[in-house]
Coordinates of C-alpha atoms and ligand atoms in Angstrom, one line a residue:
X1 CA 5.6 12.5 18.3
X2 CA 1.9 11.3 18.1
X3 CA 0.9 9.8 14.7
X4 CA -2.6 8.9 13.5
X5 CA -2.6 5.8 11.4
X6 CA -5.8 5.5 9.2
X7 CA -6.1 1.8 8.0
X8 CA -3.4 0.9 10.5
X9 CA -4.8 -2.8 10.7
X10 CA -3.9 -2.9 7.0
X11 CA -1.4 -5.0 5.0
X12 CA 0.9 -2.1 4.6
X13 CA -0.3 0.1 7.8
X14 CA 0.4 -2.7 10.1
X15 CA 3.8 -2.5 8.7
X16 CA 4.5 1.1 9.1
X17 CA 2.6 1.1 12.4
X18 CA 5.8 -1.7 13.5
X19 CA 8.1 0.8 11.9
X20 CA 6.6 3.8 13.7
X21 CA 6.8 2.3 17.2
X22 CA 10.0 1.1 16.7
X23 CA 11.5 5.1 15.5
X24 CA 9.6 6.1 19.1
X25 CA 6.5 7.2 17.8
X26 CA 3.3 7.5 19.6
X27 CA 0.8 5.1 17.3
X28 CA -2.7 5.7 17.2
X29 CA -4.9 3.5 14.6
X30 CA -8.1 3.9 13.4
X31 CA -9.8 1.2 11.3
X32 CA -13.2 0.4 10.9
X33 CA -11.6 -3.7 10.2
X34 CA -13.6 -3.7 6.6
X35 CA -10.4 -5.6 5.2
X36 CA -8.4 -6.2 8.4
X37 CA -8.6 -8.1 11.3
X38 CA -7.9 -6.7 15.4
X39 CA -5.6 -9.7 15.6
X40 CA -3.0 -7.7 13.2
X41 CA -2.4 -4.6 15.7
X42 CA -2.0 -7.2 18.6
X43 CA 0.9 -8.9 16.3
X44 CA 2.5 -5.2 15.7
X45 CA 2.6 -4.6 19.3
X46 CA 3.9 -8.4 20.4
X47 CA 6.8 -7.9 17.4
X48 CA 7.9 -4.1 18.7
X49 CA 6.9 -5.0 22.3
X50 CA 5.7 -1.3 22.3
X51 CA 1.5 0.1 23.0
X52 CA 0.1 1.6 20.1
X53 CA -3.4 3.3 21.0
X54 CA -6.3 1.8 18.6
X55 CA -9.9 3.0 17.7
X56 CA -12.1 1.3 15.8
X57 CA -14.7 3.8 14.1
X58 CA -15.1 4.6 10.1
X59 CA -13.4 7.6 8.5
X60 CA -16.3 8.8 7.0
X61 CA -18.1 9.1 10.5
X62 CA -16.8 13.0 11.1
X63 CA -17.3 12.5 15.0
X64 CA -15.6 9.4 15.5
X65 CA -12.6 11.4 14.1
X66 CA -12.9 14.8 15.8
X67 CA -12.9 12.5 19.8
X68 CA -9.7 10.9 18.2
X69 CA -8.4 14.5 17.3
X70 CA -9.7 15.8 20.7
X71 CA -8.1 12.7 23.1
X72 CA -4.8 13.0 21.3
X73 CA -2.0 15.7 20.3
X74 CA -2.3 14.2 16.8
X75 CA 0.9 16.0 14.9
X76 CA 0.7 13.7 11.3
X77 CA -1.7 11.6 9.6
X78 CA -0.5 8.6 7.8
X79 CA -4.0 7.9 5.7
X80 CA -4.0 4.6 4.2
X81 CA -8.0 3.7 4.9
X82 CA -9.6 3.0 1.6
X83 CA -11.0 0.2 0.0
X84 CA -8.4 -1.1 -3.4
X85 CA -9.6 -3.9 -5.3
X86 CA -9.6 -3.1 -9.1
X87 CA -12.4 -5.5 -10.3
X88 CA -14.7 -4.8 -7.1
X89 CA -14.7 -1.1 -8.0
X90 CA -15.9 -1.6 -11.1
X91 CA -19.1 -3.5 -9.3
X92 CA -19.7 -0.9 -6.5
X93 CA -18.0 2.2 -7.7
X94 CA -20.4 4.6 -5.3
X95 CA -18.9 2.6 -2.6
X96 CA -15.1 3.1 -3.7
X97 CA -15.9 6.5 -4.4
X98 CA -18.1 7.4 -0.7
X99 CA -15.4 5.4 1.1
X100 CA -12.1 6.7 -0.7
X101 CA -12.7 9.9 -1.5
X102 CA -15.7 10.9 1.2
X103 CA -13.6 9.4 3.6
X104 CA -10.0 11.5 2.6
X105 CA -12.3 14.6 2.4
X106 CA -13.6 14.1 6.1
X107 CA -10.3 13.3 7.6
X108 CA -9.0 16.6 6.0
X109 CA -11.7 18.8 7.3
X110 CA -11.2 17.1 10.7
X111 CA -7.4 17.9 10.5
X112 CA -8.1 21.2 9.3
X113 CA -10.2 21.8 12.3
X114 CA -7.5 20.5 14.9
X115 CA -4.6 22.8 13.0
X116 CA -2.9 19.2 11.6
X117 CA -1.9 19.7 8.3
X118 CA 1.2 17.4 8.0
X119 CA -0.4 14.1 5.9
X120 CA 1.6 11.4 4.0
X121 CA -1.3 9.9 1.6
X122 CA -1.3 6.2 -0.2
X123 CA -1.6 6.5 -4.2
X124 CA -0.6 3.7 -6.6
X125 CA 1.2 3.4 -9.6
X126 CA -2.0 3.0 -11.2
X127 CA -2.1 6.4 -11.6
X128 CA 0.4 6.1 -14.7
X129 CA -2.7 4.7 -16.7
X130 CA -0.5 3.0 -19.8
X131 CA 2.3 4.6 -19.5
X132 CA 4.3 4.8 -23.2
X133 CA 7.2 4.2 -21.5
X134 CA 9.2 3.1 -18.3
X135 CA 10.7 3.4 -16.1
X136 CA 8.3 5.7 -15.2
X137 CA 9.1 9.0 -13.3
X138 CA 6.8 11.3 -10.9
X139 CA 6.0 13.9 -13.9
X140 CA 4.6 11.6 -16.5
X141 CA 1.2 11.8 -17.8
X142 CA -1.9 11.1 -15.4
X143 CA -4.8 8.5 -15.8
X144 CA -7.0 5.8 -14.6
X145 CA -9.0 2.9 -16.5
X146 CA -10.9 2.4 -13.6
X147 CA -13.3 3.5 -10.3
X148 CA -10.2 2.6 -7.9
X149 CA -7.3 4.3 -9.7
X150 CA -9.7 7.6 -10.3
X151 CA -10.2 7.8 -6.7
X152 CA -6.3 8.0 -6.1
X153 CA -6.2 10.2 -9.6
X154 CA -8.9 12.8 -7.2
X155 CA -7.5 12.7 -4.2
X156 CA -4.2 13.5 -5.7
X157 CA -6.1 16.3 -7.0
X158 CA -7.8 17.6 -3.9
X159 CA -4.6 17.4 -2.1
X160 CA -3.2 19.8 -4.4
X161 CA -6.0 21.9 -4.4
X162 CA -5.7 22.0 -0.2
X163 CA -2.2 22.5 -0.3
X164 CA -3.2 25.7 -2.8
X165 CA -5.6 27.1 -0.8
X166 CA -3.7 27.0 2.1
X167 CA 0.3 26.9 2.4
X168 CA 0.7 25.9 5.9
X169 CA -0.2 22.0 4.7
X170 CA 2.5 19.5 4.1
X171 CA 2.2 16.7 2.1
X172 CA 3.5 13.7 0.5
X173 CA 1.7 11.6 -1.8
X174 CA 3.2 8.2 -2.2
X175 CA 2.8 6.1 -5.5
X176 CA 3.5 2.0 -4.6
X177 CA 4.4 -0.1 -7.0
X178 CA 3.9 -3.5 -6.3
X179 CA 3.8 -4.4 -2.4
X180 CA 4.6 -7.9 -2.1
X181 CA 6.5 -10.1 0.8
X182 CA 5.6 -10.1 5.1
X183 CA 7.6 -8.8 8.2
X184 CA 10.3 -11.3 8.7
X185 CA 8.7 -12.3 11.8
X186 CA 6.3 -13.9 9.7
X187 CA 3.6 -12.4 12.1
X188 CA 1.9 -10.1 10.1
X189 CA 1.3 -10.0 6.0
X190 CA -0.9 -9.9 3.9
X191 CA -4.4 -11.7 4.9
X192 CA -6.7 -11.4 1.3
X193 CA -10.3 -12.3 1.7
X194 CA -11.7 -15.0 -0.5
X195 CA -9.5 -15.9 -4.1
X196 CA -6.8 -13.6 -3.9
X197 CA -6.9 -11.2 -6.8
X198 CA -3.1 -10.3 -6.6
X199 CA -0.5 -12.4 -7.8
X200 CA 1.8 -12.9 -4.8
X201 CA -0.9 -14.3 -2.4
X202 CA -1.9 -16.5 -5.2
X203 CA 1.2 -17.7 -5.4
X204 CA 1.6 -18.1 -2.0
X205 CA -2.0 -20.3 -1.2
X206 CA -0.8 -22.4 -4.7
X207 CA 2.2 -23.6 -2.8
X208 CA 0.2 -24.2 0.2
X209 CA -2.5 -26.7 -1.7
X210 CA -4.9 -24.2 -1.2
X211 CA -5.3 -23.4 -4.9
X212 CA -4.5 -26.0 -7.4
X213 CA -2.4 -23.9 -9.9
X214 CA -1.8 -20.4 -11.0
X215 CA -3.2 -18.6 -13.9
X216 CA -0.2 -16.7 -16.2
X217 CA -2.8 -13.3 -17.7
X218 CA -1.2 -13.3 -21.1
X219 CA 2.2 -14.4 -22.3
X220 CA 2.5 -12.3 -25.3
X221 CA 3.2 -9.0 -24.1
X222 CA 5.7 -7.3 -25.7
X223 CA 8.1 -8.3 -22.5
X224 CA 11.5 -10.6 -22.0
X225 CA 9.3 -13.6 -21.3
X226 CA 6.1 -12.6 -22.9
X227 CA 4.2 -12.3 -19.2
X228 CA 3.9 -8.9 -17.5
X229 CA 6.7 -7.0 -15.5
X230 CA 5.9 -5.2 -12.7
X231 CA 8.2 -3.6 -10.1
X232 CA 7.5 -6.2 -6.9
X233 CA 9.1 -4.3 -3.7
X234 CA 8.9 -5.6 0.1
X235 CA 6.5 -4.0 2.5
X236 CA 9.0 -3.2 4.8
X237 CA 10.5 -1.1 2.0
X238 CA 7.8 0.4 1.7
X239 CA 7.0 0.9 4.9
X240 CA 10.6 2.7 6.0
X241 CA 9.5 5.3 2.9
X242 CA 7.1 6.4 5.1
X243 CA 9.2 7.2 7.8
X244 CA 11.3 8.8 5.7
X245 CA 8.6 10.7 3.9
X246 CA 7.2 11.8 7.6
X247 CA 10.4 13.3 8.0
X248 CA 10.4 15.4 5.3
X249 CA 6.9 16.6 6.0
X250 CA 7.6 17.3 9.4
X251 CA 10.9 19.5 8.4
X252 CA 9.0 21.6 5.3
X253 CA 6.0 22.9 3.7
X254 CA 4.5 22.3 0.5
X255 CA 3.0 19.0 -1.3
X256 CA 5.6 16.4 -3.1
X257 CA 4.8 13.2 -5.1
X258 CA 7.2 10.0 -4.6
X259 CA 7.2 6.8 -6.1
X260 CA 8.3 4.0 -4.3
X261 CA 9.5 1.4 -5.9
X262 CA 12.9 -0.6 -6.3
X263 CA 14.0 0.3 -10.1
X264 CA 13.2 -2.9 -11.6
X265 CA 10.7 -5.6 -13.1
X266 CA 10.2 -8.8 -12.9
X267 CA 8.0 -10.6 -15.0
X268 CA 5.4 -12.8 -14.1
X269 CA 7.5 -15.6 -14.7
X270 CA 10.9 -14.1 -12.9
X271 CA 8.7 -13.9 -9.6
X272 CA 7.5 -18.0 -10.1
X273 CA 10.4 -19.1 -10.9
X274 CA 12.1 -16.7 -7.9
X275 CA 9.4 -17.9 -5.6
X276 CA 10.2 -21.9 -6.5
X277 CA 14.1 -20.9 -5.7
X278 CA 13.4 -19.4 -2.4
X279 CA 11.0 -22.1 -1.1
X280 CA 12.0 -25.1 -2.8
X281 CA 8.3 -25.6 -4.0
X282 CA 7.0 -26.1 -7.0
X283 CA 3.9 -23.7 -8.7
X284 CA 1.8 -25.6 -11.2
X285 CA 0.7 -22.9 -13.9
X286 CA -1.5 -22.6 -17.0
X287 CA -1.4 -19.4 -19.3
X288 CA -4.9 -17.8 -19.7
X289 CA -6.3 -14.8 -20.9
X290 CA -5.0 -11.4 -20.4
X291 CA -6.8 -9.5 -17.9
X292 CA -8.4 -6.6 -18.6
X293 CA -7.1 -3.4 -18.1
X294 CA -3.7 -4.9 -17.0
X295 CA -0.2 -3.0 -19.1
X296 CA 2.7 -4.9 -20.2
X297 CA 4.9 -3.2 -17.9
X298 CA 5.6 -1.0 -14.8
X299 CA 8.0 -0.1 -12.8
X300 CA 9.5 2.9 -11.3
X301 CA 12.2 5.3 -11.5
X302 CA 13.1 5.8 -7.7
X303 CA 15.6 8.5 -7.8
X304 CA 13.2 11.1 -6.2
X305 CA 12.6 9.6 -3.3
X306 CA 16.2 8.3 -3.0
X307 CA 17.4 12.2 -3.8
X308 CA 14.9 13.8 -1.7
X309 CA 13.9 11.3 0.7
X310 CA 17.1 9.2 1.3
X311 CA 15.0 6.2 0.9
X312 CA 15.5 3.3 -1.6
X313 CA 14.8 -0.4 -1.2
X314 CA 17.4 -2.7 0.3
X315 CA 15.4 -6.3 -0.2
X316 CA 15.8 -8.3 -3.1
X317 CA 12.8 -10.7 -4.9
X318 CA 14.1 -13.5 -3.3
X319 CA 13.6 -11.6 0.6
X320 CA 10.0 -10.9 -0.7
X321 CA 9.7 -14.3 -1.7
X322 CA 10.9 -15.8 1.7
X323 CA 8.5 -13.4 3.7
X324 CA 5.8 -14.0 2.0
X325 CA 5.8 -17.6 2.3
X326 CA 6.7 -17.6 6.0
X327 CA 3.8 -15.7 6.6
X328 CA 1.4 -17.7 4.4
X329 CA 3.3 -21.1 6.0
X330 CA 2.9 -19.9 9.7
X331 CA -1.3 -18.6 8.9
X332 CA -2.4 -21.0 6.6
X333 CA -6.0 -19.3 7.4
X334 CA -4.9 -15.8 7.7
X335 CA -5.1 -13.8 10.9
Ligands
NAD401 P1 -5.7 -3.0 3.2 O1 -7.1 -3.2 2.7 O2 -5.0 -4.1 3.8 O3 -5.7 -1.8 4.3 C1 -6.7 -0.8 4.3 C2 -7.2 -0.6 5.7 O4 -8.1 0.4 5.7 C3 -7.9 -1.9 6.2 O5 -7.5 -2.2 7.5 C4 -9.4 -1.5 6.2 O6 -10.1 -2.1 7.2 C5 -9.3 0.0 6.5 N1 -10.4 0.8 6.0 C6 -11.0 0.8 4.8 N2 -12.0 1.7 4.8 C7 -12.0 2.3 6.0 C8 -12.8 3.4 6.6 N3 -13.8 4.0 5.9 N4 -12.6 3.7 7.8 C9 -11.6 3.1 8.6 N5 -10.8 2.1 8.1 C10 -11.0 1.8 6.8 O7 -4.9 -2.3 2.1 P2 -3.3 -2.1 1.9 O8 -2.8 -3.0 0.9 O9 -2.7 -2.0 3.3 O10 -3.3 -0.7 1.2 C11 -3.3 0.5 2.0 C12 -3.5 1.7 1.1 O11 -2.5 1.7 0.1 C13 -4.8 1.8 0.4 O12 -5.2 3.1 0.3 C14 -4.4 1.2 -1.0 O13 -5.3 1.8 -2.0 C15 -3.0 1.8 -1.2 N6 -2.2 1.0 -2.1 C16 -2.1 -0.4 -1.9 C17 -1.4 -1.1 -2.8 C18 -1.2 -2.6 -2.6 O14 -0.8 -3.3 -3.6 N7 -1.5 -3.2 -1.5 C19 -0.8 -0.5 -3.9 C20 -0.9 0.9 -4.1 C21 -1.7 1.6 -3.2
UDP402 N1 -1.2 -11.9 -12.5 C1 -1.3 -13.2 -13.1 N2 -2.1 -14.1 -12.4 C2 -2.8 -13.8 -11.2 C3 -2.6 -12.5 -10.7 C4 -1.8 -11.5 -11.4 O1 -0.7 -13.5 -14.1 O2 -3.5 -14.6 -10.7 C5 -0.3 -11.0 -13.2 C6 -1.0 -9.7 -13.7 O3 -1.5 -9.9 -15.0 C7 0.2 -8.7 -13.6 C8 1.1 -9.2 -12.5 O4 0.7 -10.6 -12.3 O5 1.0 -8.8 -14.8 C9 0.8 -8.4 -11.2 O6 -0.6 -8.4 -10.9 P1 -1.2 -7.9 -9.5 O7 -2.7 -8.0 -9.6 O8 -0.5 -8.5 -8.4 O9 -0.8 -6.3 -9.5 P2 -1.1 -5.1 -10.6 O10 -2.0 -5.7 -11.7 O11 -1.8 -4.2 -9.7 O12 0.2 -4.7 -11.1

């Protein structure tokens, strides 16, 4: 089966792209590099020893995406392309907007047009807004607090609104929680650009020397330790849900919402002092100022996708912990 890969050079599409190849799929990526690097497909092909066909165009340029559609017997579209820093949206949110939402809406005319209507689409957990309570489930309220988590909120929306118009689509929207952790070939990972905003990165460059020491956002959250809980799952996990959730879409019709995430928070904290087990390093920290916008806690209840799907995580904090810093260890500079 031939599967187009939007963002494929990505920190989470270069893992499903590995995953892909290795089920026997026929891989074709398109990404425009705007947060990726070539260097990341080479690595998926060298780790599966398998050819994965590559593009490099924008989403949002329509004919860039009908030649891919016209070369290739596309039969799913794994759409990851999008840009997903919090902060930066709130700087450029025509940008986030154009290139998140303009983009989805192209590549769904173009799929339209070419009779492919099987898409599994990245959304966030953001999407909760505060939740009131967790772990939170697939039917809880909906809402965003800022430009990035809106977009997601939309697309969700004009996903629906396709799949209404038009029964013949199948699609499955899939809410991450907290992607953290590397393949364990250490080859590919996650590759921020400048101070990473996430904390797991952060982490990762403090034990390196790159950073000096980590700031805590708020320890007085109504939490075990004070410092907020989030439900940290490995990209590969995440990545396998995808095959799983390509699967389903494959086999029915209709549009279905799945979080993917392990079940259970860690706190800030829990991950340091998890991190400092795994590697045998030591992370300096200082507690600052909450950041805004950020909730005390999140994580998921997974049972839809484990009922449904027959996925659920199998690595623990301390495998994320290990993969991440193998990566950061063997590309102290990133790709
Ligand atoms: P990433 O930035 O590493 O990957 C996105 C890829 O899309 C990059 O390779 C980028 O170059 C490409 N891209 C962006 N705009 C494009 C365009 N217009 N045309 C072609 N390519 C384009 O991000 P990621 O962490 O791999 O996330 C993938 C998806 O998952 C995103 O949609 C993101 O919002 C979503 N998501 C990520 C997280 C997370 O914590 N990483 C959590 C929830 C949801
Ligand atoms: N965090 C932190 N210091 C950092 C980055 C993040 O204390 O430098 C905290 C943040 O407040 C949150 C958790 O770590 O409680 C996860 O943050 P991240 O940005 O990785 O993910 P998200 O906010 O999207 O859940």
């Amino acid at each position: 089966m031939e599967v187009l890969v939007t963002g494929g050079a990505g920190y989470i599409g270069s893992h499903v792209c590995v995953e892909l190849l290795n089920s026997g799929c026929e891989v074709i990526v398109v990404d425009n590099f705007a947060n990726s690097k070539p260097e990341a497909l080479k690595r998926v092909q060298e780790i599966t020893g398998k050819y994965l066909k590559f593009y490099e165009a924008d989403i949002l340029d329509k004919l860039a995406l009908e030649k891919i559609f016209s070369e290739n017997n596309i039969e799913a579209v794994i759409h990851f392309a999008g840009f997903k820093a919090v902060g930066e949206s709130i700087k450029i949110p025509i940008l986030y907007y154009n290139n998140n939402i303009t983009g989805t809406l192209v590549l769904c005319e173009v799929m339209k047009m070419y009779n492919v209507k099987k898409l599994v689409f990245s959304s966030s957990a953001t999407v909760y807004g505060m939740p009131k309570r967790v772990p939170i489930s697939e039917h809880f309220p909906l809402s965003a607090t800022n430009p990035y988590g809106r977009t997601k909120l939309m697309i969700e929306e004009i996903l629906q609104d396709i799949y209404a118009s038009d029964k013949q689509w199948s699609v499955a929207i899939l809410r991450y929680f907290n992607p953290i952790g590397a393949h364990e070939s250490g080859r590919i990972g996650e590759d921020p650009r400048g101070i990473p905003n996430n904390l797991m990165p952060f982490i990762t460059q403090v034990a390196m020397g790159k950073r000096e020491k980590l700031s805590i956002f708020g320890s007085n959250y109504a939490t075990h330790d004070g410092t907020g809980v989030r439900d940290y799952i490995h990209v590969v996990d995440i990545a396998k849900g995808h095959l799983k959730a390509l699967e389903k879409i494959m086999k029915t019709r209709g549009i279905e919402t799945y979080n993917l995430g392990t079940g259970v928070g860690y706190s800030v904290l829990d991950l340091v002092k998890n991190f400092e087990k795994a590697t045998n390093k030591k992370i300096p920290y200082v507690i600052s100022e909450p950041r805004l916008g950020d909730i005390a806690e999140c994580y998921a209840n997974p049972i839809k996708a484990k009922t449904i799907l027959n996925w659920s995580a199998e690595k623990n904090i301390q495998d994320m912990c290990i993969d991440a810093w193998r990566f950061q260890v063997n590309n102290p500079e990133g790709y």
